[in-house]
Amino acid sequence: MTLLHEVQTQFSTLTRLTAELGELLLNNEPIKSLAFDLPPRENVTDNDDEWLFIDPIESEGFTALAKSIAAYQRFTPHFAYSPKYPFRLPGVVQLPSALENEVMPLVAKCNYSKTMIKLLLVESGQSSKNKRDLMQSILPNAITLQIYRHILTLPTPIKRIGFTWCNKYSVKTFTFSEMLNYLENSKNHPPAGTPKDQWLFFVDQEIEALKRRPKDDIIKLKRPLPAIPMANINFDDDRKGVMRHAHLPFITFGDEPIAINPLKKYMGDAKKDTDTQYMIRRLYAL
C-alpha cells in the first residue's frame, strides 16, 4: 500500500467518524454548549501585532453546538481567515452522563485516525513540501495542524472550566557575526513596496546599532507569538487541576451544568512591549 493510499484511507475514516460524532451530538440535547469565536486574521506577517488585541464573540445553545460540530469536521481554513493561521474555536459541549460511554470511544477513534495520519506523514522521510503536496492531493487547502489536533473529552466529574489566554515568545540566539551576516543579506530583500534606497538606509542603521555591541555578545531575538486560548480545568474530586489548549470545544459530561469562566477580551502586553529596549525593533532583537 502506498503512502498516499494509507493516508487517504485514514483521512476517509476520520471524516466518516467526525460525521458520526456530529450526528450523535445533534441527536442528543446537551446540558450546556458554549463557543467563543475569535476574530479573523486575514494577513499574517512576521511583524504582526494583531495578537495584542483579541475580542471573542460568545455564543451558546444550539448555535454554539452547531459551531462546535463544524469545528470538529473542519480541516481547511475558515474562508475569512488567513491559511497561515490555524482555525480555533474555544468552547464546551456538556453532554448527559449517560452518553459518556458512547461518545468517548467514538472520539478516541477520531483521535486515533488523526494520530495515524500524523505518524504516516512524519515517519515517511518525505520532505515538508512532498508531505504538504500529498495532503493537498487528498484535500485541497488542507491545514495539517487542524487534522492533527485531537478532540478532547473530559471524564467526569468536572467542577469548573476557566478559559484564559497564554502569550509566549519565540526565542532565538545569534552570535555577533551571525547577526551581521543576516543583516547584510537582508539588504538584498527589501519588503514589497519599499524603495531599495530607503531599505538600505534602514538596514545600515540596524548594522550600526549592532556594531556598537561588543563582538563577543550573544544577540537574542525574543519575538512575541500570537496569544492562544487555554483552559484551566478543575475536577470535583481529589485530582489536581490541569491546563489544556482550547483549540476545539471540550466535550464533557454531567447532568448538572458545570461552572464555566468565559474567555474574555485579550488586551496583551502592549505597555510591556513598548517599554522593552530593543536593539533592533523590527527583529525584536535585544
GROMACS .gro file of N, CA and C in nm, residues 72-200:
model
  387
   72TYR      N    1  -1.517   2.044   1.465
   72TYR     CA    2  -1.461   1.909   1.470
   72TYR      C    3  -1.438   1.853   1.330
   73GLN      N    4  -1.517   1.900   1.234
   73GLN     CA    5  -1.509   1.848   1.097
   73GLN      C    6  -1.432   1.939   1.003
   74ARG      N    7  -1.375   2.048   1.054
   74ARG     CA    8  -1.306   2.145   0.968
   74ARG      C    9  -1.157   2.111   0.959
   75PHE      N   10  -1.110   2.088   0.837
   75PHE     CA   11  -0.970   2.058   0.814
   75PHE      C   12  -0.907   2.153   0.712
   76THR      N   13  -0.982   2.254   0.671
   76THR     CA   14  -0.933   2.357   0.579
   76THR      C   15  -0.953   2.492   0.646
   77PRO      N   16  -0.890   2.598   0.597
   77PRO     CA   17  -0.905   2.730   0.661
   77PRO      C   18  -1.048   2.780   0.654
   78HIS      N   19  -1.088   2.850   0.756
   78HIS     CA   20  -1.214   2.923   0.751
   78HIS      C   21  -1.201   3.028   0.642
   79PHE      N   22  -1.307   3.053   0.566
   79PHE     CA   23  -1.297   3.141   0.450
   79PHE      C   24  -1.249   3.281   0.486
   80ALA      N   25  -1.274   3.326   0.610
   80ALA     CA   26  -1.236   3.462   0.648
   80ALA      C   27  -1.095   3.470   0.708
   81TYR      N   28  -1.030   3.355   0.727
   81TYR     CA   29  -0.903   3.353   0.798
   81TYR      C   30  -0.786   3.333   0.702
   82SER      N   31  -0.672   3.382   0.744
   82SER     CA   32  -0.550   3.353   0.670
   82SER      C   33  -0.521   3.203   0.676
   83PRO      N   34  -0.482   3.141   0.563
   83PRO     CA   35  -0.447   2.998   0.566
   83PRO      C   36  -0.322   2.970   0.647
   84LYS      N   37  -0.248   3.076   0.686
   84LYS     CA   38  -0.129   3.058   0.768
   84LYS      C   39  -0.163   3.049   0.917
   85TYR      N   40  -0.288   3.077   0.950
   85TYR     CA   41  -0.327   3.082   1.091
   85TYR      C   42  -0.435   2.977   1.118
   86PRO      N   43  -0.402   2.867   1.182
   86PRO     CA   44  -0.500   2.759   1.203
   86PRO      C   45  -0.625   2.808   1.277
   87PHE      N   46  -0.737   2.755   1.235
   87PHE     CA   47  -0.866   2.790   1.293
   87PHE      C   48  -0.874   2.739   1.437
   88ARG      N   49  -0.931   2.821   1.526
   88ARG     CA   50  -0.952   2.779   1.665
   88ARG      C   51  -1.094   2.816   1.707
   89LEU      N   52  -1.153   2.732   1.788
   89LEU     CA   53  -1.284   2.762   1.846
   89LEU      C   54  -1.286   2.711   1.990
   90PRO      N   55  -1.246   2.793   2.086
   90PRO     CA   56  -1.258   2.751   2.227
   90PRO      C   57  -1.406   2.732   2.262
   91GLY      N   58  -1.433   2.639   2.348
   91GLY     CA   59  -1.571   2.618   2.389
   91GLY      C   60  -1.590   2.491   2.469
   92VAL      N   61  -1.715   2.462   2.503
   92VAL     CA   62  -1.751   2.344   2.582
   92VAL      C   63  -1.884   2.290   2.530
   93VAL      N   64  -1.889   2.158   2.512
   93VAL     CA   65  -2.016   2.089   2.490
   93VAL      C   66  -2.032   1.990   2.605
   94GLN      N   67  -2.127   2.018   2.695
   94GLN     CA   68  -2.151   1.928   2.808
   94GLN      C   69  -2.269   1.838   2.775
   95LEU      N   70  -2.246   1.707   2.781
   95LEU     CA   71  -2.347   1.607   2.749
   95LEU      C   72  -2.395   1.535   2.875
   96PRO      N   73  -2.515   1.477   2.872
   96PRO     CA   74  -2.561   1.399   2.987
   96PRO      C   75  -2.466   1.284   3.018
   97SER      N   76  -2.457   1.247   3.144
   97SER     CA   77  -2.365   1.141   3.188
   97SER      C   78  -2.390   1.010   3.114
   98ALA      N   79  -2.515   0.983   3.078
   98ALA     CA   80  -2.549   0.857   3.013
   98ALA      C   81  -2.482   0.840   2.878
   99LEU      N   82  -2.436   0.949   2.818
   99LEU     CA   83  -2.372   0.942   2.686
   99LEU      C   84  -2.221   0.922   2.694
  100GLU      N   85  -2.163   0.927   2.812
  100GLU     CA   86  -2.018   0.921   2.825
  100GLU      C   87  -1.960   0.794   2.762
  101ASN      N   88  -2.022   0.679   2.789
  101ASN     CA   89  -1.969   0.552   2.737
  101ASN      C   90  -1.989   0.536   2.588
  102GLU      N   91  -2.073   0.617   2.529
  102GLU     CA   92  -2.094   0.612   2.384
  102GLU      C   93  -2.007   0.713   2.311
  103VAL      N   94  -1.992   0.831   2.367
  103VAL     CA   95  -1.920   0.940   2.299
  103VAL      C   96  -1.769   0.922   2.311
  104MET      N   97  -1.720   0.886   2.428
  104MET     CA   98  -1.576   0.879   2.447
  104MET      C   99  -1.507   0.778   2.355
  105PRO      N  100  -1.561   0.656   2.335
  105PRO     CA  101  -1.495   0.565   2.239
  105PRO      C  102  -1.496   0.619   2.096
  106LEU      N  103  -1.603   0.689   2.058
  106LEU     CA  104  -1.610   0.745   1.923
  106LEU      C  105  -1.505   0.854   1.904
  107VAL      N  106  -1.490   0.939   2.004
  107VAL     CA  107  -1.388   1.043   1.997
  107VAL      C  108  -1.248   0.981   1.995
  108ALA      N  109  -1.229   0.874   2.073
  108ALA     CA  110  -1.099   0.805   2.073
  108ALA      C  111  -1.065   0.752   1.935
  109LYS      N  112  -1.165   0.702   1.862
  109LYS     CA  113  -1.142   0.654   1.725
  109LYS      C  114  -1.105   0.769   1.633
  110CYS      N  115  -1.172   0.884   1.649
  110CYS     CA  116  -1.136   1.003   1.571
  110CYS      C  117  -0.991   1.041   1.595
  111ASN      N  118  -0.953   1.045   1.722
  111ASN     CA  119  -0.817   1.086   1.757
  111ASN      C  120  -0.713   0.984   1.711
  112TYR      N  121  -0.752   0.857   1.709
  112TYR     CA  122  -0.660   0.753   1.659
  112TYR      C  123  -0.629   0.778   1.512
  113SER      N  124  -0.730   0.807   1.432
  113SER     CA  125  -0.708   0.835   1.290
  113SER      C  126  -0.622   0.959   1.273
  114LYS      N  127  -0.644   1.060   1.354
  114LYS     CA  128  -0.561   1.181   1.349
  114LYS      C  129  -0.415   1.147   1.377
  115THR      N  130  -0.393   1.067   1.481
  115THR     CA  131  -0.257   1.027   1.517
  115THR      C  132  -0.192   0.945   1.407
  116MET      N  133  -0.267   0.854   1.346
  116MET     CA  134  -0.213   0.771   1.240
  116MET      C  135  -0.172   0.854   1.118
  117ILE      N  136  -0.254   0.953   1.083
  117ILE     CA  137  -0.219   1.041   0.971
  117ILE      C  138  -0.089   1.114   1.000
  118LYS      N  139  -0.077   1.164   1.123
  118LYS     CA  140   0.045   1.236   1.161
  118LYS      C  141   0.166   1.144   1.156
  119LEU      N  142   0.154   1.024   1.211
  119LEU     CA  143   0.266   0.930   1.212
  119LEU      C  144   0.307   0.890   1.070
  120LEU      N  145   0.208   0.864   0.986
  120LEU     CA  146   0.238   0.825   0.847
  120LEU      C  147   0.317   0.933   0.775
  121LEU      N  148   0.279   1.059   0.796
  121LEU     CA  149   0.347   1.168   0.728
  121LEU      C  150   0.483   1.198   0.791
  122VAL      N  151   0.487   1.205   0.924
  122VAL     CA  152   0.611   1.241   0.993
  122VAL      C  153   0.718   1.135   0.973
  123GLU      N  154   0.680   1.009   0.976
  123GLU     CA  155   0.777   0.900   0.966
  123GLU      C  156   0.803   0.854   0.822
  124SER      N  157   0.747   0.925   0.726
  124SER     CA  158   0.763   0.884   0.585
  124SER      C  159   0.900   0.917   0.529
  125GLY      N  160   0.972   1.011   0.593
  125GLY     CA  161   1.101   1.052   0.541
  125GLY      C  162   1.091   1.147   0.424
  126GLN      N  163   0.969   1.189   0.389
  126GLN     CA  164   0.949   1.282   0.278
  126GLN      C  165   0.982   1.424   0.322
  127SER      N  166   1.013   1.509   0.225
  127SER     CA  167   1.037   1.650   0.254
  127SER      C  168   0.906   1.716   0.295
  128SER      N  169   0.916   1.833   0.358
  128SER     CA  170   0.796   1.906   0.400
  128SER      C  171   0.707   1.936   0.281
  129LYS      N  172   0.769   1.974   0.170
  129LYS     CA  173   0.692   2.005   0.050
  129LYS      C  174   0.618   1.883  -0.001
  130ASN      N  175   0.686   1.769  -0.006
  130ASN     CA  176   0.622   1.646  -0.055
  130ASN      C  177   0.507   1.604   0.035
  131LYS      N  178   0.526   1.619   0.166
  131LYS     CA  179   0.418   1.583   0.259
  131LYS      C  180   0.298   1.677   0.242
  132ARG      N  181   0.329   1.804   0.223
  132ARG     CA  182   0.220   1.901   0.203
  132ARG      C  183   0.148   1.871   0.071
  133ASP      N  184   0.223   1.845  -0.035
  133ASP     CA  185   0.161   1.815  -0.165
  133ASP      C  186   0.074   1.690  -0.157
  134LEU      N  187   0.121   1.590  -0.082
  134LEU     CA  188   0.044   1.467  -0.068
  134LEU      C  189  -0.090   1.497   0.001
  135MET      N  190  -0.084   1.575   0.110
  135MET     CA  191  -0.207   1.606   0.183
  135MET      C  192  -0.300   1.692   0.099
  136GLN      N  193  -0.240   1.783   0.020
  136GLN     CA  194  -0.321   1.869  -0.066
  136GLN      C  195  -0.390   1.789  -0.176
  137SER      N  196  -0.326   1.682  -0.221
  137SER     CA  197  -0.387   1.598  -0.324
  137SER      C  198  -0.509   1.523  -0.270
  138ILE      N  199  -0.510   1.499  -0.138
  138ILE     CA  200  -0.623   1.432  -0.074
  138ILE      C  201  -0.732   1.533  -0.041
  139LEU      N  202  -0.692   1.649   0.011
  139LEU     CA  203  -0.787   1.754   0.048
  139LEU      C  204  -0.726   1.889   0.013
  140PRO      N  205  -0.765   1.949  -0.097
  140PRO     CA  206  -0.710   2.081  -0.134
  140PRO      C  207  -0.730   2.183  -0.022
  141ASN      N  208  -0.625   2.262   0.001
  141ASN     CA  209  -0.623   2.366   0.105
  141ASN      C  210  -0.620   2.309   0.247
  142ALA      N  211  -0.591   2.182   0.262
  142ALA     CA  212  -0.586   2.122   0.396
  142ALA      C  213  -0.479   2.189   0.481
  143ILE      N  214  -0.510   2.207   0.608
  143ILE     CA  215  -0.412   2.251   0.708
  143ILE      C  216  -0.384   2.132   0.798
  144THR      N  217  -0.265   2.076   0.785
  144THR     CA  218  -0.236   1.951   0.856
  144THR      C  219  -0.247   1.966   1.007
  145LEU      N  220  -0.214   2.085   1.061
  145LEU     CA  221  -0.223   2.104   1.205
  145LEU      C  222  -0.366   2.087   1.253
  146GLN      N  223  -0.463   2.132   1.173
  146GLN     CA  224  -0.603   2.114   1.211
  146GLN      C  225  -0.643   1.967   1.205
  147ILE      N  226  -0.584   1.893   1.115
  147ILE     CA  227  -0.611   1.749   1.109
  147ILE      C  228  -0.550   1.678   1.229
  148TYR      N  229  -0.430   1.719   1.269
  148TYR     CA  230  -0.361   1.653   1.380
  148TYR      C  231  -0.427   1.677   1.515
  149ARG      N  232  -0.487   1.793   1.534
  149ARG     CA  233  -0.536   1.831   1.667
  149ARG      C  234  -0.646   1.739   1.716
  150HIS      N  235  -0.626   1.689   1.837
  150HIS     CA  236  -0.723   1.597   1.895
  150HIS      C  237  -0.847   1.671   1.946
  151ILE      N  238  -0.957   1.599   1.946
  151ILE     CA  239  -1.079   1.644   2.014
  151ILE      C  240  -1.066   1.596   2.157
  152LEU      N  241  -1.077   1.686   2.253
  152LEU     CA  242  -1.052   1.650   2.392
  152LEU      C  243  -1.182   1.624   2.467
  153THR      N  244  -1.192   1.505   2.525
  153THR     CA  245  -1.303   1.473   2.614
  153THR      C  246  -1.253   1.480   2.758
  154LEU      N  247  -1.337   1.527   2.846
  154LEU     CA  248  -1.302   1.541   2.987
  154LEU      C  249  -1.391   1.449   3.069
  155PRO      N  250  -1.336   1.343   3.126
  155PRO     CA  251  -1.419   1.249   3.204
  155PRO      C  252  -1.473   1.315   3.330
  156THR      N  253  -1.587   1.269   3.373
  156THR     CA  254  -1.650   1.323   3.494
  156THR      C  255  -1.568   1.284   3.617
  157PRO      N  256  -1.583   1.358   3.728
  157PRO     CA  257  -1.668   1.477   3.740
  157PRO      C  258  -1.585   1.605   3.723
  158ILE      N  259  -1.632   1.697   3.641
  158ILE     CA  260  -1.568   1.827   3.621
  158ILE      C  261  -1.638   1.930   3.708
  159LYS      N  262  -1.561   2.012   3.777
  159LYS     CA  263  -1.619   2.116   3.862
  159LYS      C  264  -1.627   2.249   3.788
  160ARG      N  265  -1.516   2.286   3.721
  160ARG     CA  266  -1.512   2.417   3.657
  160ARG      C  267  -1.414   2.415   3.541
  161ILE      N  268  -1.448   2.488   3.434
  161ILE     CA  269  -1.356   2.514   3.324
  161ILE      C  270  -1.341   2.665   3.312
  162GLY      N  271  -1.220   2.713   3.331
  162GLY     CA  272  -1.194   2.857   3.324
  162GLY      C  273  -1.106   2.890   3.205
  163PHE      N  274  -1.161   2.961   3.109
  163PHE     CA  275  -1.086   2.996   2.989
  163PHE      C  276  -0.997   3.118   3.015
  164THR      N  277  -0.880   3.115   2.953
  164THR     CA  278  -0.784   3.224   2.971
  164THR      C  279  -0.697   3.233   2.846
  165TRP      N  280  -0.599   3.323   2.850
  165TRP     CA  281  -0.508   3.343   2.737
  165TRP      C  282  -0.366   3.310   2.778
  166CYS      N  283  -0.289   3.263   2.683
  166CYS     CA  284  -0.147   3.237   2.706
  166CYS      C  285  -0.069   3.305   2.594
  167ASN      N  286   0.025   3.389   2.632
  167ASN     CA  287   0.110   3.452   2.531
  167ASN      C  288   0.254   3.409   2.554
  168LYS      N  289   0.316   3.361   2.447
  168LYS     CA  290   0.453   3.310   2.456
  168LYS      C  291   0.543   3.386   2.361
  169TYR      N  292   0.670   3.350   2.366
  169TYR     CA  293   0.770   3.414   2.281
  169TYR      C  294   0.850   3.308   2.206
  170SER      N  295   0.889   3.342   2.086
  170SER     CA  296   0.984   3.262   2.011
  170SER      C  297   1.122   3.322   2.033
  171VAL      N  298   1.212   3.245   2.093
  171VAL     CA  299   1.344   3.296   2.129
  171VAL      C  300   1.452   3.228   2.046
  172LYS      N  301   1.533   3.306   1.977
  172LYS     CA  302   1.647   3.256   1.902
  172LYS      C  303   1.770   3.337   1.944
  173THR      N  304   1.887   3.274   1.935
  173THR     CA  305   2.011   3.344   1.968
  173THR      C  306   2.105   3.343   1.848
  174PHE      N  307   2.179   3.453   1.834
  174PHE     CA  308   2.275   3.468   1.726
  174PHE      C  309   2.406   3.520   1.785
  175THR      N  310   2.515   3.476   1.726
  175THR     CA  311   2.643   3.540   1.758
  175THR      C  312   2.649   3.673   1.685
  176PHE      N  313   2.746   3.755   1.722
  176PHE     CA  314   2.763   3.886   1.655
  176PHE      C  315   2.779   3.867   1.505
  177SER      N  316   2.864   3.774   1.463
  177SER     CA  317   2.890   3.755   1.320
  177SER      C  318   2.768   3.699   1.248
  178GLU      N  319   2.694   3.610   1.313
  178GLU     CA  320   2.572   3.556   1.252
  178GLU      C  321   2.469   3.665   1.228
  179MET      N  322   2.454   3.753   1.328
  179MET     CA  323   2.357   3.861   1.312
  179MET      C  324   2.401   3.960   1.205
  180LEU      N  325   2.531   3.987   1.200
  180LEU     CA  326   2.584   4.079   1.098
  180LEU      C  327   2.559   4.020   0.958
  181ASN      N  328   2.587   3.892   0.941
  181ASN     CA  329   2.563   3.827   0.811
  181ASN      C  330   2.415   3.831   0.774
  182TYR      N  331   2.330   3.811   0.874
  182TYR     CA  332   2.185   3.814   0.849
  182TYR      C  333   2.142   3.951   0.799
  183LEU      N  334   2.190   4.055   0.865
  183LEU     CA  335   2.153   4.191   0.826
  183LEU      C  336   2.208   4.228   0.689
  184GLU      N  337   2.332   4.189   0.664
  184GLU     CA  338   2.391   4.218   0.532
  184GLU      C  339   2.311   4.150   0.421
  185ASN      N  340   2.271   4.028   0.447
  185ASN     CA  341   2.193   3.953   0.347
  185ASN      C  342   2.055   4.015   0.326
  186SER      N  343   1.998   4.071   0.432
  186SER     CA  344   1.863   4.128   0.422
  186SER      C  345   1.860   4.252   0.334
  187LYS      N  346   1.976   4.312   0.308
  187LYS     CA  347   1.981   4.428   0.219
  187LYS      C  348   1.928   4.393   0.080
  188ASN      N  349   1.944   4.269   0.041
  188ASN     CA  350   1.902   4.227  -0.093
  188ASN      C  351   1.755   4.188  -0.101
  189HIS      N  352   1.684   4.202   0.012
  189HIS     CA  353   1.544   4.157   0.015
  189HIS      C  354   1.455   4.263   0.079
  190PRO      N  355   1.440   4.377   0.014
  190PRO     CA  356   1.351   4.480   0.069
  190PRO      C  357   1.206   4.434   0.067
  191PRO      N  358   1.126   4.476   0.165
  191PRO     CA  359   0.984   4.439   0.165
  191PRO      C  360   0.914   4.496   0.042
  192ALA      N  361   0.809   4.428  -0.001
  192ALA     CA  362   0.734   4.474  -0.118
  192ALA      C  363   0.685   4.617  -0.094
  193GLY      N  364   0.707   4.703  -0.192
  193GLY     CA  365   0.661   4.841  -0.184
  193GLY      C  366   0.758   4.937  -0.120
  194THR      N  367   0.871   4.886  -0.068
  194THR     CA  368   0.971   4.973  -0.005
  194THR      C  369   1.083   5.002  -0.104
  195PRO      N  370   1.109   5.131  -0.135
  195PRO     CA  371   1.219   5.163  -0.227
  195PRO      C  372   1.351   5.110  -0.173
  196LYS      N  373   1.437   5.061  -0.265
  196LYS     CA  374   1.560   4.996  -0.222
  196LYS      C  375   1.652   5.091  -0.147
  197ASP      N  376   1.660   5.219  -0.189
  197ASP     CA  377   1.749   5.312  -0.120
  197ASP      C  378   1.703   5.336   0.024
  198GLN      N  379   1.571   5.344   0.045
  198GLN     CA  380   1.520   5.360   0.181
  198GLN      C  381   1.549   5.236   0.266
  199TRP      N  382   1.533   5.120   0.203
  199TRP     CA  383   1.558   4.996   0.276
  199TRP      C  384   1.705   4.982   0.315
  200LEU      N  385   1.796   5.017   0.224
  200LEU     CA  386   1.939   5.010   0.253
  200LEU      C  387   1.976   5.101   0.368
   0.00000   0.00000   0.00000
